[in-house]
Coordinates of C-alpha atoms in Angstrom, one line a residue:
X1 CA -105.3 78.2 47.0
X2 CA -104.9 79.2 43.3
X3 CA -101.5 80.2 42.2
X4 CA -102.9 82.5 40.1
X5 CA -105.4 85.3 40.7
X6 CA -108.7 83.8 39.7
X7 CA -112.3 85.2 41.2
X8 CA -114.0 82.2 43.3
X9 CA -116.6 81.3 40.1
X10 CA -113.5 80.0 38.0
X11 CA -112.6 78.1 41.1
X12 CA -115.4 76.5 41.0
X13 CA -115.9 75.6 37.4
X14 CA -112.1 73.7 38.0
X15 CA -113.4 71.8 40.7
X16 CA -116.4 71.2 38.8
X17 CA -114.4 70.3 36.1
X18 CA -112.5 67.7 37.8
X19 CA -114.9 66.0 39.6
X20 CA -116.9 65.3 36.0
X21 CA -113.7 63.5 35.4
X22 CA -112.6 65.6 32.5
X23 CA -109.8 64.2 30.1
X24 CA -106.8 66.2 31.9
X25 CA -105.5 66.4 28.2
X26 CA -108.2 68.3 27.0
X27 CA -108.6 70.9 30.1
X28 CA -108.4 74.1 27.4
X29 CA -110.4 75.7 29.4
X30 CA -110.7 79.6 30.3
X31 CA -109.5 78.5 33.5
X32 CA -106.7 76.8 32.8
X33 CA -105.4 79.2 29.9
X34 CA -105.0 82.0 32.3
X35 CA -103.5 79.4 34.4
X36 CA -100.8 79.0 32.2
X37 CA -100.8 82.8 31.4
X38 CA -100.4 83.3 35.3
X39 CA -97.6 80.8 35.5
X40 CA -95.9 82.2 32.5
X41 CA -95.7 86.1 33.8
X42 CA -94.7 84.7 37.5
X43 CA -91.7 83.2 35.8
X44 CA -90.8 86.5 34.5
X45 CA -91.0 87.8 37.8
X46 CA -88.6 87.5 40.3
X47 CA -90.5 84.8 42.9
X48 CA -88.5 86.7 45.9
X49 CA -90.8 89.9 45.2
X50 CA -94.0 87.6 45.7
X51 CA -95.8 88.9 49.1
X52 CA -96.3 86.2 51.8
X53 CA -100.5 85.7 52.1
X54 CA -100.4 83.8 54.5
X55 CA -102.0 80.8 52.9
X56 CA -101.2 76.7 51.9
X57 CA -101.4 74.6 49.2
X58 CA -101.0 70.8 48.5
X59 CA -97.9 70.1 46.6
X60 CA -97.6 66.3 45.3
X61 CA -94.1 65.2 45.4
X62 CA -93.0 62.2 42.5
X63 CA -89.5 62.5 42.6
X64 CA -86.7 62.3 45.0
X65 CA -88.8 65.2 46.8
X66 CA -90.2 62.4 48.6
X67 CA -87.0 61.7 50.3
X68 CA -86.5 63.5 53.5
X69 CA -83.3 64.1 52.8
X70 CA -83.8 66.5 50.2
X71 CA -87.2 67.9 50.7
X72 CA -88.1 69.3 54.1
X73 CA -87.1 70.5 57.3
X74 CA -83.6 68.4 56.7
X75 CA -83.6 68.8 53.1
X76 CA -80.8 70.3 51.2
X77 CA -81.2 74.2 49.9
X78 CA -83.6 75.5 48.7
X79 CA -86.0 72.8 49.0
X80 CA -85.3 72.7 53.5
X81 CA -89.0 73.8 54.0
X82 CA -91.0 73.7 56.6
X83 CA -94.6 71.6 56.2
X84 CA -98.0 71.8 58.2
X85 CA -99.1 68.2 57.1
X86 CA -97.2 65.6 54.7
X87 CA -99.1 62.5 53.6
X88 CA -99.1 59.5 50.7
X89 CA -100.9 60.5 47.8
X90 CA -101.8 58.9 44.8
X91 CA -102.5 61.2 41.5
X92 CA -104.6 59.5 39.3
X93 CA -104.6 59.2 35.1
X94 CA -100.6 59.8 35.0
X95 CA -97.8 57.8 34.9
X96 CA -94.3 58.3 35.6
X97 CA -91.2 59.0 33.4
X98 CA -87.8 59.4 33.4
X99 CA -87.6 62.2 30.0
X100 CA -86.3 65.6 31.5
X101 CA -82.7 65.9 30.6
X102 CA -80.0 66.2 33.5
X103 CA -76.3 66.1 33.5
X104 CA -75.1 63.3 31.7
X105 CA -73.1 60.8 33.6
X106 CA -74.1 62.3 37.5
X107 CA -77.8 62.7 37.1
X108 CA -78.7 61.7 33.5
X109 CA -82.6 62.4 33.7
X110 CA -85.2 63.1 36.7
X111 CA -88.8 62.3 37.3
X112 CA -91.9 63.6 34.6
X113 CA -95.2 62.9 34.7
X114 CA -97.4 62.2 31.8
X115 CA -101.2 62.2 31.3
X116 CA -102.2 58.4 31.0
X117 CA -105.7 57.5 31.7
X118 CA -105.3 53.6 32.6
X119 CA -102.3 54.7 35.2
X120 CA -101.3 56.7 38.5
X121 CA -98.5 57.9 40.3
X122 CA -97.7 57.6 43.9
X123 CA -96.0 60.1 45.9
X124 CA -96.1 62.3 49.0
X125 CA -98.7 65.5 49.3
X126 CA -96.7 68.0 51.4
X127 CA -99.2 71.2 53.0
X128 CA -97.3 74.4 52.4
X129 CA -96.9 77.9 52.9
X130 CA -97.8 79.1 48.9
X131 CA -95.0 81.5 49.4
X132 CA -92.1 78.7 50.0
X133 CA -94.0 76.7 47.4
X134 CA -93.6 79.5 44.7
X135 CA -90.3 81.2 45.7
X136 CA -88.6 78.1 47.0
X137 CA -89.8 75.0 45.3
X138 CA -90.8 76.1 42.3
X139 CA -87.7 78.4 41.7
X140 CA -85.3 75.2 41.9
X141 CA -87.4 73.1 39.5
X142 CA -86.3 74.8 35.9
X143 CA -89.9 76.2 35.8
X144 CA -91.8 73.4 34.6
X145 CA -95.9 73.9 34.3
X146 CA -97.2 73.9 37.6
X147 CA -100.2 71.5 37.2
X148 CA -103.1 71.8 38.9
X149 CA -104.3 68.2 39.6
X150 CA -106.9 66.0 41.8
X151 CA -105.3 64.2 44.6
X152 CA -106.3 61.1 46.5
X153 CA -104.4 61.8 49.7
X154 CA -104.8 59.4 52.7
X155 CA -107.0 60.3 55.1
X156 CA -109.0 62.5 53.2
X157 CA -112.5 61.0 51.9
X158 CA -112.8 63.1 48.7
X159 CA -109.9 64.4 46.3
X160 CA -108.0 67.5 47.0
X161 CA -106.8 70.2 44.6
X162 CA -103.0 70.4 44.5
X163 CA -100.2 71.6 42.8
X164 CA -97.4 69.1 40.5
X165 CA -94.5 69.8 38.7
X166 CA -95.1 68.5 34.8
X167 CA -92.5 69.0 31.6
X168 CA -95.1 69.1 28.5
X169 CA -93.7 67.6 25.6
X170 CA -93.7 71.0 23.8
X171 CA -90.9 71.8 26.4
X172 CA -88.8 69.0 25.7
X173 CA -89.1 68.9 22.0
X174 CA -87.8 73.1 22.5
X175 CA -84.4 71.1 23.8
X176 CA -84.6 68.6 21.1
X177 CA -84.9 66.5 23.4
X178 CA -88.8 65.6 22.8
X179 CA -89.0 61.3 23.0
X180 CA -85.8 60.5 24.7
X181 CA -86.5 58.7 27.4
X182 CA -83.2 58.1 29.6
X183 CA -82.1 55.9 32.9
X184 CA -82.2 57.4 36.1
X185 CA -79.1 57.2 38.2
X186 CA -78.6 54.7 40.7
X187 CA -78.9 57.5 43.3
X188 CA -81.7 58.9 41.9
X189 CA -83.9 55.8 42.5
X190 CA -82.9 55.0 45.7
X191 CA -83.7 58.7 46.9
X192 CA -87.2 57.6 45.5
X193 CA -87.5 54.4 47.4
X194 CA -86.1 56.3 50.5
X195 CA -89.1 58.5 50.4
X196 CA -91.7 55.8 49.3
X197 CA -90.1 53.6 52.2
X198 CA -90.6 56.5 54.9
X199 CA -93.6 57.9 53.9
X200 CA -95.1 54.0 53.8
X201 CA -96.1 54.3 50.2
X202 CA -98.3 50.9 48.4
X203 CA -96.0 48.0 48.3
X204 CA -96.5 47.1 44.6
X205 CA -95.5 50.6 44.1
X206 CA -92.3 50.4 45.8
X207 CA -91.5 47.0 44.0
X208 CA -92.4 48.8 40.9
X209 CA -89.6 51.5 41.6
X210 CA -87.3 48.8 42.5
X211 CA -87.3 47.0 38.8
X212 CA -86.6 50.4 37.6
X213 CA -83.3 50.6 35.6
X214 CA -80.5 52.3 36.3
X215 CA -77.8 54.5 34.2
X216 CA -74.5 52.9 34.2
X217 CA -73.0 56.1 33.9
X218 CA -69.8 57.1 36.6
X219 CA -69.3 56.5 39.8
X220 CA -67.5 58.8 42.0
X221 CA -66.4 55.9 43.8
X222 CA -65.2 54.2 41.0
X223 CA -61.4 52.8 41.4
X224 CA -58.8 54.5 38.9
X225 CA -57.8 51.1 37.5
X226 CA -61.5 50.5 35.7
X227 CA -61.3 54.4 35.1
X228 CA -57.6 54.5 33.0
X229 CA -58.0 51.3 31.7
X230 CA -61.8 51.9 30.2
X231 CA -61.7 55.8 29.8
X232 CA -64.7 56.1 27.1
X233 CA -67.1 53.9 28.9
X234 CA -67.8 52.0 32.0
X235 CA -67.1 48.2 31.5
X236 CA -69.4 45.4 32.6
X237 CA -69.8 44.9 36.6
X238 CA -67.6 41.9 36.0
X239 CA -64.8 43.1 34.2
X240 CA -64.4 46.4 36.3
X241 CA -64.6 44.3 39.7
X242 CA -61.7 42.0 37.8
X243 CA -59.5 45.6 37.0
X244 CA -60.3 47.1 40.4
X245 CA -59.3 43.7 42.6
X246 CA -56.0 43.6 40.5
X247 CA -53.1 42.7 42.8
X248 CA -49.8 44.1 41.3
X249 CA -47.8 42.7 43.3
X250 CA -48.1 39.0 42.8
X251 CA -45.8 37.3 40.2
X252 CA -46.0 37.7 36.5
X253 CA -48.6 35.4 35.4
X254 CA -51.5 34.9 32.9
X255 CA -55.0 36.5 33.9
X256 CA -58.2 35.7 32.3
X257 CA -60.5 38.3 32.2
X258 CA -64.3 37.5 33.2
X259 CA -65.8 35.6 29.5
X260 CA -68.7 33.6 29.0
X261 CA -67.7 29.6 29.2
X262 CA -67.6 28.6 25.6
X263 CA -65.9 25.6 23.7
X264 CA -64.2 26.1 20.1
X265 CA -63.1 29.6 20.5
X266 CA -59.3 30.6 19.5
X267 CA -57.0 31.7 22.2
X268 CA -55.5 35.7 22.3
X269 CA -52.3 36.3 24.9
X270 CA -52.4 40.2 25.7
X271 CA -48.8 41.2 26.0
X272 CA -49.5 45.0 27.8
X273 CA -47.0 47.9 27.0
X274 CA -45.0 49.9 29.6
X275 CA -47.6 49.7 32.8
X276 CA -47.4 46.2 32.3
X277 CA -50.8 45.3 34.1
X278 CA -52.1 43.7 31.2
X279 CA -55.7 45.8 31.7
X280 CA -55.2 47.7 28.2
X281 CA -57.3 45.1 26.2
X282 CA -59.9 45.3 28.8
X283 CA -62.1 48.1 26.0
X284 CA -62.1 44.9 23.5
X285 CA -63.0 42.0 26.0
X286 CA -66.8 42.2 24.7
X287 CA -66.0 42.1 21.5
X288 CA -63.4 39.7 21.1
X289 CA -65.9 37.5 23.4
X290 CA -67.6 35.6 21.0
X291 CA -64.3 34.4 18.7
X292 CA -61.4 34.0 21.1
X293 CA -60.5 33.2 25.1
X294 CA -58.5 36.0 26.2
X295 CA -55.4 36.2 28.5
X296 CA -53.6 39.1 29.6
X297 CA -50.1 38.7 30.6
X298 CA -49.4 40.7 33.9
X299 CA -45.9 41.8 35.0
X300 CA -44.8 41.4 38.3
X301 CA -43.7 44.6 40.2
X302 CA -42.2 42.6 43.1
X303 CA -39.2 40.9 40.8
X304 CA -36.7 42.6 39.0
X305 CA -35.9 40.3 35.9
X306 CA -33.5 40.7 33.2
X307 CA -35.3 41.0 30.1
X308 CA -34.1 37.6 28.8
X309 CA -35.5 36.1 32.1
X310 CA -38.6 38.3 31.5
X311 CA -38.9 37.2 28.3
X312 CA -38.4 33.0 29.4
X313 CA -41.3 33.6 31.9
X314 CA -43.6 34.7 29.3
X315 CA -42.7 32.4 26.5
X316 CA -43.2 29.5 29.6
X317 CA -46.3 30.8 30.2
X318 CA -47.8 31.1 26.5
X319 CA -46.6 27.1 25.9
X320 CA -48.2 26.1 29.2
X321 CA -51.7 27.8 27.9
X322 CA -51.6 26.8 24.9
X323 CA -50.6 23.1 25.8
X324 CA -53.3 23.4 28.6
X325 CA -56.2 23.8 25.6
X326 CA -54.2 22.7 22.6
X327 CA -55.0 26.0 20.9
X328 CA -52.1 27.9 18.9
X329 CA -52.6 31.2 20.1
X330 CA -52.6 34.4 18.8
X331 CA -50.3 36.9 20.5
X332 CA -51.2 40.4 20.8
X333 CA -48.8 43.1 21.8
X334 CA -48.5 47.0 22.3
X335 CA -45.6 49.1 22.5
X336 CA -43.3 46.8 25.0
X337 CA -45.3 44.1 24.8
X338 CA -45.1 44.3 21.1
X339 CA -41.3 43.2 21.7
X340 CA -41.8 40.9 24.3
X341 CA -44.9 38.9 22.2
X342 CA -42.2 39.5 19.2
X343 CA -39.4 37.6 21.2
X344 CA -42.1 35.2 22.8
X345 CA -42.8 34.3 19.0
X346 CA -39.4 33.3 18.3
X347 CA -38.7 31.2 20.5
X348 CA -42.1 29.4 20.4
X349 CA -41.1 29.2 16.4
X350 CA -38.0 27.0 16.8
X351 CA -39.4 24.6 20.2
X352 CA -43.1 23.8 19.4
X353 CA -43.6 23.8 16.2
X354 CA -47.4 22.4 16.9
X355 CA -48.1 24.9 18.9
X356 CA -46.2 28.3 17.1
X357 CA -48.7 31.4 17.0
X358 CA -51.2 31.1 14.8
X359 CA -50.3 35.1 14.0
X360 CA -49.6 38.1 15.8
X361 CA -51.1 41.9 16.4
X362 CA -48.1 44.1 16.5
X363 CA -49.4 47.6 17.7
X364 CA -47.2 50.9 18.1
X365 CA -44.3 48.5 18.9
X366 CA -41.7 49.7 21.0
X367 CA -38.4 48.3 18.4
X368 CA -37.9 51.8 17.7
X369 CA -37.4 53.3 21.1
X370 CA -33.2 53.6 20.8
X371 CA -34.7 55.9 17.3
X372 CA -37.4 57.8 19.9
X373 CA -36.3 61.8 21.0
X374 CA -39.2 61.7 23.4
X375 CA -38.7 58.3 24.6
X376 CA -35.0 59.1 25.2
X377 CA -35.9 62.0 27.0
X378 CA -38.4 60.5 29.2
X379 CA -35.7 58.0 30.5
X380 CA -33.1 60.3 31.1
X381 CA -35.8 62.0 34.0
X382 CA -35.5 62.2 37.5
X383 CA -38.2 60.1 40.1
X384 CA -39.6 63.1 41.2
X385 CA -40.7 64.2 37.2
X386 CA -42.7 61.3 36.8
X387 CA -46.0 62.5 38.5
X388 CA -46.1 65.4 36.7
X389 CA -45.2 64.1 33.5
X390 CA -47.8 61.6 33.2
X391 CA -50.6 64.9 33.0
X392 CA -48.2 66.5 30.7
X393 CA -47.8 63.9 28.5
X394 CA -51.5 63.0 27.7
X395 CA -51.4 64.5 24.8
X396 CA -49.0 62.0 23.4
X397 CA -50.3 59.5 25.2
X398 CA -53.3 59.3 24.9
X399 CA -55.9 61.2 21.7
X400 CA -57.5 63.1 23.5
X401 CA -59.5 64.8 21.2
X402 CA -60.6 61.4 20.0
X403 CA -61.6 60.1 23.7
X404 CA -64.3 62.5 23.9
X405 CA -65.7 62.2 20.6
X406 CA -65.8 58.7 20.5
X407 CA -67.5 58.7 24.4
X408 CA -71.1 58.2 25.2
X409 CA -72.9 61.6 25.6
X410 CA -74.0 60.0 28.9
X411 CA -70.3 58.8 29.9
X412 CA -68.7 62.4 29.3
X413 CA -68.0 63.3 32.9
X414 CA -66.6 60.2 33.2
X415 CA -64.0 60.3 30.3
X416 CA -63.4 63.7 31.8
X417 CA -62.6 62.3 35.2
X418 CA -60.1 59.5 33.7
X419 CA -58.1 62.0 32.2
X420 CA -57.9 63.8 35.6
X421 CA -56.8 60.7 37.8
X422 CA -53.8 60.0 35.3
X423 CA -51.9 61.6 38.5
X424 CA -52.7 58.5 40.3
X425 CA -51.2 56.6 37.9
X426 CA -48.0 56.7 39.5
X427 CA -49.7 54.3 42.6
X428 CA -50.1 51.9 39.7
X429 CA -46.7 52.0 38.1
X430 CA -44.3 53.6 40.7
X431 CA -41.7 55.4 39.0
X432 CA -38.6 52.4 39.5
X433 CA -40.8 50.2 38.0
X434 CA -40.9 52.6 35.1
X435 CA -37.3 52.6 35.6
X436 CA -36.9 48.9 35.3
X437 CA -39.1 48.6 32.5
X438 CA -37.6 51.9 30.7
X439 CA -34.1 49.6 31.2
X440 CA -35.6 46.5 29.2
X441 CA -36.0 48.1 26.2
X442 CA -32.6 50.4 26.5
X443 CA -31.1 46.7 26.9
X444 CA -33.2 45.0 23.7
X445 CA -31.4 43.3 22.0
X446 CA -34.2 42.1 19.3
X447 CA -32.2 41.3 16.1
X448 CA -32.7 41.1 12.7
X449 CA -32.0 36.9 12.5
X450 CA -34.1 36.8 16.0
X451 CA -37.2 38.5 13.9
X452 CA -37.0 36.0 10.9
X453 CA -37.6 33.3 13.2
X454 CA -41.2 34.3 13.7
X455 CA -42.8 32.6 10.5
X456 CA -46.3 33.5 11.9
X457 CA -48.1 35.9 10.2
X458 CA -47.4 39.4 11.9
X459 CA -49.9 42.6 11.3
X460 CA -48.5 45.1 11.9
X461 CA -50.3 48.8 13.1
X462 CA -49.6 52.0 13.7
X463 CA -51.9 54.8 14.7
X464 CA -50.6 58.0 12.9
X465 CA -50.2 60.6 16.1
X466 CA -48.2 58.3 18.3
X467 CA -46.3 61.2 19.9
X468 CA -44.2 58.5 21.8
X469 CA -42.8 56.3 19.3
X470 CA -42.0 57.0 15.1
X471 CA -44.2 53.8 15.1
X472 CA -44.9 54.8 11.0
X473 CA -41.9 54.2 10.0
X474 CA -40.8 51.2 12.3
X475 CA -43.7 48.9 10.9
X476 CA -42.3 49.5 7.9
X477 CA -39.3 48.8 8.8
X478 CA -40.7 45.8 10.4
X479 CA -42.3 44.8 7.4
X480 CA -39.0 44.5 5.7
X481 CA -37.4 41.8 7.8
X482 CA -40.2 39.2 9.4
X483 CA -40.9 36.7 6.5
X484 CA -44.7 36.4 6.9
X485 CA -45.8 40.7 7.4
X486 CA -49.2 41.5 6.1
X487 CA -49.1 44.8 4.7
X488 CA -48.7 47.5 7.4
X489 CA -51.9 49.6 8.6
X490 CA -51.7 53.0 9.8
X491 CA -54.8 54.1 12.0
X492 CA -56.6 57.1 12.2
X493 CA -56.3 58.3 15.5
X494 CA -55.7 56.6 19.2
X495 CA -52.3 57.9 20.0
X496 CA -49.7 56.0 21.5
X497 CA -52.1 53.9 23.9
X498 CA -54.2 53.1 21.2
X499 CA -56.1 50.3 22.4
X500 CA -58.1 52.2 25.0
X501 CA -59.7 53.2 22.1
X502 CA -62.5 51.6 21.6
X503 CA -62.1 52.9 17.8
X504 CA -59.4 50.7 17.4
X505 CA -61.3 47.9 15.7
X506 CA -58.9 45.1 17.1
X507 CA -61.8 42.2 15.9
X508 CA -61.1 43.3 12.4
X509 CA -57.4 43.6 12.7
X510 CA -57.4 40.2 13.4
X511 CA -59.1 39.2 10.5
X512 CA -56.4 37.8 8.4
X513 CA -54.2 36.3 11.1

């Protein structure tokens, strides 16, 4: 049946049409024009004033409208309709795409097809009631052109006229969005193969959909560790299996986060700040990749060190690694880890002299904390404030502003969603662990004399809306008393957590340690 109201001669002349084997790209025909002039005034219309006739049409389904599970009896609203007949189908001189825009992150594109005379689409051909077709189906697709195509549906010797969904190009370049051609989800694809697989669709068409690839955007599912600790974008499957297997509760130790194996690289320690998991560098791990081996020290949350026996274990450590591939290493830390590599330094300074740091990355360092109103205030708090006071303080925490500028348009939700499981970051670092930690540097006792020991060479940052920390002035202070200070930075942006931005160009940083 014709969607629109057409005498039986211009019926004819399509069908005509289409068996010559017309170029679909140049049907301009008086046929098709008031085709698209019919399809145009229905959308104006509402589709729930369209009178049932009582008749069917063949509707060819590319998408996940092949799956069951959203198109059909047991489909999801709208698209739970009832069908007389459902068959495979293949629509010839098309190919698929993957170019109309969805929600970046969840669903970032769906299913197009395009005119292409060397190719074809398979799907499913679903018999239909033209009213559920027009008021149902057709309402929940974001009134594409309905195209009015030649089938090749099994069972039936010659080719039947149906209808297809199609986004022209003059529809996507009206979005600016006209050439860019995006990854399906992971979800998307396998609703796809679902319905190819039920429906019993070609084999080398359902190995073709298999090879297709897939967004990387979020995952519900995803584990708050690879969330927090890599808010703008989602890490490599390697490094956010390594963050989301994390035990916490082992001993302090070094980890080594998933590298490539390569000889004649220089070796960075990771000293993490208050949480103490040692996950913060995990945004720079790809591009620190190529130069250095990287270890991240992880704090123990089963002990309860003093911070002199905190700071033994660590400097033990660092010797042992550095021994181990008779590397000097270059120690990187971040609020209080920017004490304890500090400390570590010191001591390495006057026992190994082969094997002192090569330099150090002193970020936002936490020297200044007994000189920190917030800081001082945050300490002072009860257990019960600490939930609460991790989503209050994101603003000093974290940049926020910054996060989502500097985010993937595709990874927005996701950035979106790591600021809202910041609650659950009180299952990562239970409030007497803040406690304990909150106690080392009230106890610091990093002096002067201690700080001229470490003859490395020390750069020293500071990102200029730590809301935690007068970091500014403490570098320069800093800069005053260790013997071998480069000249201070201060950095645009990033907050007090400032290396889970992945603006914070740590590689460069580095340069003239």
């Amino acid at each position: 049946v014709f969607p629109c109201s057409h005498s039986m001669r211009s019926m004819d002349a399509f069908q005509l049409n289409v068996g010559k084997g017309v170029d679909p790209s140049r049907r301009g025909s008086a046929v098709r024009n008031r085709c698209n002039r019919a399809n145009r005034s229905w959308k104006v219309r509402a589709s729930s004033t369209r009178k049932s006739n009582g008749q069917t049409l063949w509707y060819f389904a590319y998408g996940s409208n092949m799956s069951p599970r959203k198109f059909g009896p047991e489909g999801s609203f709208p698209r739970n309709v009832k069908y007389a007949d459902a068959r495979p189908a293949v629509l010839p001189r098309y190919r698929l795409a993957f170019n109309v825009p969805g929600l970046p992150g969840f669903e970032p594109c769906f299913a197009n097809v395009e005119f292409d005379e060397a190719s074809e689409v398979n799907g499913v051909a679903y018999r239909l009631s033209s009213d559920d077709f027009y008021s149902k189906v057709a309402a929940s697709e974001g009134f594409p052109i309905i195209e009015p195509v030649s089938l090749k549906v099994d069972g039936f010797s010659e080719k039947i006229i149906g209808r297809t969904f199609r986004w022209s190009n003059t529809q996507l370049s009206r979005r600016g969005l006209f050439g860019q051609a995006r990854r399906p989800s992971r979800r998307y694809v396998e609703l796809m193969l679902e319905g190819a697989d039920h429906w019993g669709l070609a084999t080398e068409y359902k190995e073709s959909l298999s090879r297709i690839s897939t967004s990387s955007g979020w995952d519900v599912r995803e584990n708050p560790m690879s969330l927090i600790y890599s808010p703008q974008t989602r890490p490599n499957e390697r490094i956010r299996r390594f963050a989301e297997t994390l035990d916490l509760r082992g001993p302090t130790r070094l980890l080594r986060p998933p590298q490539a194996e390569k000889s004649g690289r220089g070796l960075i320690v990771y000293c993490p700040g208050l949480d103490g998991t040692g996950l913060g560098i995990l945004p720079h791990i790809e591009k620190l990749d190529q130069e250095f081996e990287v270890l991240a020290l992880s704090l123990s949350q089963s002990a309860n060190p003093s911070w002199s026996d905190l700071v033994q274990t660590a400097f033990e450590l660092v010797r042992s690694a550095a021994n181990e591939r008779r590397e000097a290493p270059v120690l990187v830390g971040e609020s209080l880890g920017a004490c304890l590599a500090l400390s570590v330094a010191a001591r390495l300074a006057e026992t190994d002299s082969e094997l002192r740091p090569r330099g150090l990355l002193v970020v936002n360092p936490a020297t200044s904390y007994s000189r920190s109103p917030a800081a001082q205030t945050i300490a002072r708090l009860p257990f019960a404030a600490f939930p609460p006071l991790f989503v209050a303080a994101l603003p000093l925490l974290f940049d926020v502003p910054r996060c989502i500028i500097g985010t993937n348009f595709d990874d927005l939700p996701r950035s979106f969603i790591a600021m809202l499981r910041i609650p659950a970051f009180n299952k990562i670092l239970p409030p007497e662990i803040i406690e304990q930690r909150l106690a080392y540097l009230s106890d610091l006792d990093l002096t002067d004399n201690e700080l001229r020991r470490v003859d490395a060479p020390v750069q020293l940052a500071a990102t200029e809306n730590d809301g935690v920390l007068p970091s500014q002035s403490e570098i320069t202070r800093l800069a005053g008393v260790l013997p071998n200070a480069l000249t201070p930075l201060t950095v645009a942006g990033g907050g007090h957590a400032a290396l889970l931005d992945r603006a914070f160009d740590i590689a460069l940083y580095l340069q003239d340690l």
